Amino acid sequence: MGIGLYLDALSLVMTLVVTFVGFLIHLYSAEFMEEDEGFSRFFAYMNLFVGAMLTLVLADNLLLLYLGWEGVGLCSYLLIGFWYRDPANGAAARKAFLVTRVGDAALAVGLFLLFANLGTLEIQEVMRRAAAHWVVGEGAAVAAAALLLGGAVGKSAQLPLQTWLPDAMAGPTPVSALIHAATMVTAGVYLIARTHGLFELAPAVQSAVAVIGALTLLLGGMCALTQKDIKRILAYSTISQIGYMFLALGVGAWAAAILHFMAHAFFKALLFLGAGAIIQALHHEHDIFRMGGLRKALPVTYWTFLAASASLAGFPLVTAGFYSKDAILWAAWSSPQGSAWLWAAAWTGALLTGIYIFRAVFLVFFGEVRQQPTRTPGIRIRLPLVALGVLSVVAGFLEIPRTLGGFTPFSDFLRTALPAQASSAAGPGAESVLQLLASFASLAGIAVAYYLFRRAPELADRMARTPAGAAVHRFWFSGLGFDRLYDALLVQPFLSAARSNRGDFLDTFPLAVAWTSQLFFRFLRATQTGQVRLYAKVVAAGTVLVAAVVLLS
């Protein structure tokens, strides 16, 4: 297996997004982390992270891709636990590393299966041989695609392995921006898109991709709606938006998934960097209910955060998020693999998105001032915010649907690497109606957030205090109870078994090694008396012994 790079339209888009967004995050970090004692270590980890991601997206074979895949997993551990003196940060880093191991193990088994059946791991050759040797629905194809999906689910924080991502907020804010926007969580999206030929041979698995994406986008939206920590709101938002990408991949809208990946990289990086500027200005405050009235004190942060929020919510016609999300909603309805249920899930997710992100906007930037900022962002923070703010608006104009003019250079460019979406029998009239419904979801979400958190905040409080409202709030706030479920089913039984089995005979050998080491230690320690005369005697005796050996041999 060689070490080679493969550059086509898909890897070029991924590389450009990773390097450009990564550069802006590095520039931002130069100011954000300048007073941190681990400044040099931070940038070493960040550069290794970007290097591993570039290895992943440029690899011409699956083994080299797996090297980059494991590299981003290692770097996520190092960066999430960057402030390792706090035990909670170390626990979050270990959680991210262990949960993603599940998916990584599935991916490794999938690579073994592909090599055993096709005799190669060269990506393009794998696609050719799979199409030549396997028929649609064949067991080996289904198993290989399912195992690759397992890897993608773990790395991209999709159901049921999404629990690590909210806790990954323990790392510095630029780390959150890099993990959530341009690198690690998008690796699963890239893997499915790159190996699209396998998923087309396994329709059941491709349908599972769509269903997982639809369920995850709803889960992320509901959980984000109840969070108080501004970074955890954005973390659940990332889970939800990656769900949109999975939904697009599952219905065969490959270009739409990559378009949303690009738009998401811009506006989600901006949201995290804006959140970092807010947190730093308020002396490390994360609770949105302890913020307020910041739009005048932090004008650049406010306007750029607003642009990113509008793009995330899919504000009609003028934001990148509208065009990318509209393409996914249209594909969910019109694609042969789509359905009304998938469209309804995506539409509901769009409504929730508008509510939760503008809930944060209204609580953080409007209302009474609860804390005065202690510092304002410098030029190295403001420049990335402005650049990403512009891209959050204009990037969507690379793909305008036929109902609004039909300008499609982005999907035309990707067509050299990814198959075009299957044509639909639905006409432009149906597409226009769905666009209006998508626009309504975005605007309605913003309006609901405005009413509940600006005009009548007491109504939201009363709803949360009712028995049913409090129960729903607790359930959503806990991430739908997945952490408690996994703790009860997996973690505690494993720890109990380990404690009860701590004295088994398998420990005899390592204990014997330790005992032998201690014995030699005690012997050698006895020679360290601190008496120079004794040391001189030993040196003299050793010299005599060596001389005698030389003379007698």
mmCIF file of N, CA, C and O in Angstrom, residues 236-270:
data_model
loop_
_atom_site.group_PDB
_atom_site.id
_atom_site.type_symbol
_atom_site.label_atom_id
_atom_site.label_comp_id
_atom_site.label_asym_id
_atom_site.label_seq_id
_atom_site.Cartn_x
_atom_site.Cartn_y
_atom_site.Cartn_z
ATOM 1 N N TYR A 236 -24.793 21.296 20.268
ATOM 2 C CA TYR A 236 -25.979 20.556 19.817
ATOM 3 C C TYR A 236 -26.417 21.025 18.437
ATOM 4 O O TYR A 236 -26.964 20.238 17.646
ATOM 5 N N SER A 237 -26.193 22.293 18.130
ATOM 6 C CA SER A 237 -26.488 22.779 16.786
ATOM 7 C C SER A 237 -25.635 22.066 15.750
ATOM 8 O O SER A 237 -26.118 21.720 14.668
ATOM 9 N N THR A 238 -24.379 21.831 16.076
ATOM 10 C CA THR A 238 -23.507 21.101 15.159
ATOM 11 C C THR A 238 -24.020 19.687 14.925
ATOM 12 O O THR A 238 -24.060 19.202 13.789
ATOM 13 N N ILE A 239 -24.407 19.009 15.997
ATOM 14 C CA ILE A 239 -24.979 17.670 15.854
ATOM 15 C C ILE A 239 -26.163 17.712 14.893
ATOM 16 O O ILE A 239 -26.309 16.861 14.000
ATOM 17 N N SER A 240 -27.016 18.720 15.059
ATOM 18 C CA SER A 240 -28.201 18.845 14.216
ATOM 19 C C SER A 240 -27.829 19.118 12.757
ATOM 20 O O SER A 240 -28.377 18.492 11.840
ATOM 21 N N GLN A 241 -26.877 20.023 12.526
ATOM 22 C CA GLN A 241 -26.533 20.376 11.152
ATOM 23 C C GLN A 241 -25.779 19.256 10.433
ATOM 24 O O GLN A 241 -25.948 19.061 9.225
ATOM 25 N N ILE A 242 -24.971 18.498 11.154
ATOM 26 C CA ILE A 242 -24.358 17.319 10.537
ATOM 27 C C ILE A 242 -25.442 16.307 10.179
ATOM 28 O O ILE A 242 -25.357 15.588 9.178
ATOM 29 N N GLY A 243 -26.526 16.288 10.986
ATOM 30 C CA GLY A 243 -27.662 15.442 10.652
ATOM 31 C C GLY A 243 -28.272 15.817 9.310
ATOM 32 O O GLY A 243 -28.667 14.946 8.529
ATOM 33 N N TYR A 244 -28.329 17.115 9.019
ATOM 34 C CA TYR A 244 -28.807 17.543 7.700
ATOM 35 C C TYR A 244 -27.907 16.993 6.593
ATOM 36 O O TYR A 244 -28.382 16.567 5.529
ATOM 37 N N MET A 245 -26.605 17.013 6.818
ATOM 38 C CA MET A 245 -25.682 16.501 5.796
ATOM 39 C C MET A 245 -25.883 14.998 5.593
ATOM 40 O O MET A 245 -25.882 14.505 4.464
ATOM 41 N N PHE A 246 -26.076 14.267 6.687
ATOM 42 C CA PHE A 246 -26.339 12.826 6.569
ATOM 43 C C PHE A 246 -27.650 12.577 5.830
ATOM 44 O O PHE A 246 -27.751 11.661 5.006
ATOM 45 N N LEU A 247 -28.662 13.385 6.121
ATOM 46 C CA LEU A 247 -29.929 13.236 5.417
ATOM 47 C C LEU A 247 -29.730 13.430 3.919
ATOM 48 O O LEU A 247 -30.254 12.652 3.098
ATOM 49 N N ALA A 248 -28.958 14.447 3.534
ATOM 50 C CA ALA A 248 -28.707 14.683 2.109
ATOM 51 C C ALA A 248 -27.959 13.514 1.483
ATOM 52 O O ALA A 248 -28.299 13.057 0.380
ATOM 53 N N LEU A 249 -26.949 12.993 2.174
ATOM 54 C CA LEU A 249 -26.207 11.848 1.653
ATOM 55 C C LEU A 249 -27.121 10.635 1.499
ATOM 56 O O LEU A 249 -27.029 9.881 0.526
ATOM 57 N N GLY A 250 -28.018 10.453 2.466
ATOM 58 C CA GLY A 250 -28.893 9.289 2.437
ATOM 59 C C GLY A 250 -29.900 9.307 1.316
ATOM 60 O O GLY A 250 -30.361 8.240 0.891
ATOM 61 N N VAL A 251 -30.261 10.495 0.829
ATOM 62 C CA VAL A 251 -31.225 10.566 -0.282
ATOM 63 C C VAL A 251 -30.521 10.807 -1.612
ATOM 64 O O VAL A 251 -31.173 11.091 -2.620
ATOM 65 N N GLY A 252 -29.192 10.679 -1.619
ATOM 66 C CA GLY A 252 -28.446 10.799 -2.865
ATOM 67 C C GLY A 252 -28.170 12.209 -3.314
ATOM 68 O O GLY A 252 -27.737 12.415 -4.463
ATOM 69 N N ALA A 253 -28.374 13.205 -2.452
ATOM 70 C CA ALA A 253 -28.086 14.602 -2.802
ATOM 71 C C ALA A 253 -26.656 14.924 -2.375
ATOM 72 O O ALA A 253 -26.408 15.675 -1.434
ATOM 73 N N TRP A 254 -25.704 14.330 -3.086
ATOM 74 C CA TRP A 254 -24.301 14.418 -2.675
ATOM 75 C C TRP A 254 -23.798 15.863 -2.695
ATOM 76 O O TRP A 254 -23.142 16.317 -1.751
ATOM 77 N N ALA A 255 -24.088 16.593 -3.762
ATOM 78 C CA ALA A 255 -23.617 17.976 -3.874
ATOM 79 C C ALA A 255 -24.261 18.858 -2.818
ATOM 80 O O ALA A 255 -23.608 19.762 -2.270
ATOM 81 N N ALA A 256 -25.541 18.618 -2.501
ATOM 82 C CA ALA A 256 -26.219 19.410 -1.476
ATOM 83 C C ALA A 256 -25.567 19.204 -0.112
ATOM 84 O O ALA A 256 -25.435 20.155 0.677
ATOM 85 N N ALA A 257 -25.148 17.969 0.176
ATOM 86 C CA ALA A 257 -24.484 17.698 1.453
ATOM 87 C C ALA A 257 -23.172 18.467 1.553
ATOM 88 O O ALA A 257 -22.859 19.054 2.605
ATOM 89 N N ILE A 258 -22.390 18.484 0.472
ATOM 90 C CA ILE A 258 -21.103 19.183 0.503
ATOM 91 C C ILE A 258 -21.311 20.699 0.511
ATOM 92 O O ILE A 258 -20.550 21.440 1.146
ATOM 93 N N LEU A 259 -22.354 21.186 -0.163
ATOM 94 C CA LEU A 259 -22.663 22.616 -0.102
ATOM 95 C C LEU A 259 -23.006 23.018 1.328
ATOM 96 O O LEU A 259 -22.543 24.067 1.812
ATOM 97 N N HIS A 260 -23.796 22.202 2.011
ATOM 98 C CA HIS A 260 -24.137 22.533 3.407
ATOM 99 C C HIS A 260 -22.909 22.398 4.301
ATOM 100 O O HIS A 260 -22.766 23.168 5.261
ATOM 101 N N PHE A 261 -22.044 21.443 4.001
ATOM 102 C CA PHE A 261 -20.779 21.352 4.742
ATOM 103 C C PHE A 261 -19.998 22.659 4.632
ATOM 104 O O PHE A 261 -19.498 23.183 5.627
ATOM 105 N N MET A 262 -19.883 23.203 3.435
ATOM 106 C CA MET A 262 -19.124 24.436 3.239
ATOM 107 C C MET A 262 -19.787 25.613 3.951
ATOM 108 O O MET A 262 -19.123 26.368 4.680
ATOM 109 N N ALA A 263 -21.096 25.776 3.746
ATOM 110 C CA ALA A 263 -21.793 26.879 4.407
ATOM 111 C C ALA A 263 -21.716 26.738 5.918
ATOM 112 O O ALA A 263 -21.479 27.724 6.646
ATOM 113 N N HIS A 264 -21.897 25.503 6.404
ATOM 114 C CA HIS A 264 -21.828 25.259 7.849
ATOM 115 C C HIS A 264 -20.451 25.576 8.401
ATOM 116 O O HIS A 264 -20.328 26.110 9.513
ATOM 117 N N ALA A 265 -19.411 25.258 7.661
ATOM 118 C CA ALA A 265 -18.054 25.571 8.131
ATOM 119 C C ALA A 265 -17.904 27.068 8.366
ATOM 120 O O ALA A 265 -17.284 27.489 9.358
ATOM 121 N N PHE A 266 -18.461 27.876 7.487
ATOM 122 C CA PHE A 266 -18.331 29.324 7.632
ATOM 123 C C PHE A 266 -19.147 29.843 8.813
ATOM 124 O O PHE A 266 -18.621 30.531 9.693
ATOM 125 N N PHE A 267 -20.445 29.524 8.829
ATOM 126 C CA PHE A 267 -21.250 30.160 9.885
ATOM 127 C C PHE A 267 -21.053 29.520 11.249
ATOM 128 O O PHE A 267 -21.155 30.193 12.278
ATOM 129 N N LYS A 268 -20.720 28.215 11.309
ATOM 130 C CA LYS A 268 -20.516 27.622 12.630
ATOM 131 C C LYS A 268 -19.169 28.031 13.218
ATOM 132 O O LYS A 268 -19.064 28.259 14.432
ATOM 133 N N ALA A 269 -18.125 28.141 12.381
ATOM 134 C CA ALA A 269 -16.857 28.669 12.881
ATOM 135 C C ALA A 269 -17.057 30.079 13.424
ATOM 136 O O ALA A 269 -16.536 30.435 14.495
ATOM 137 N N LEU A 270 -17.822 30.886 12.702
ATOM 138 C CA LEU A 270 -18.087 32.256 13.144
ATOM 139 C C LEU A 270 -18.855 32.275 14.457
ATOM 140 O O LEU A 270 -18.561 33.086 15.351
#
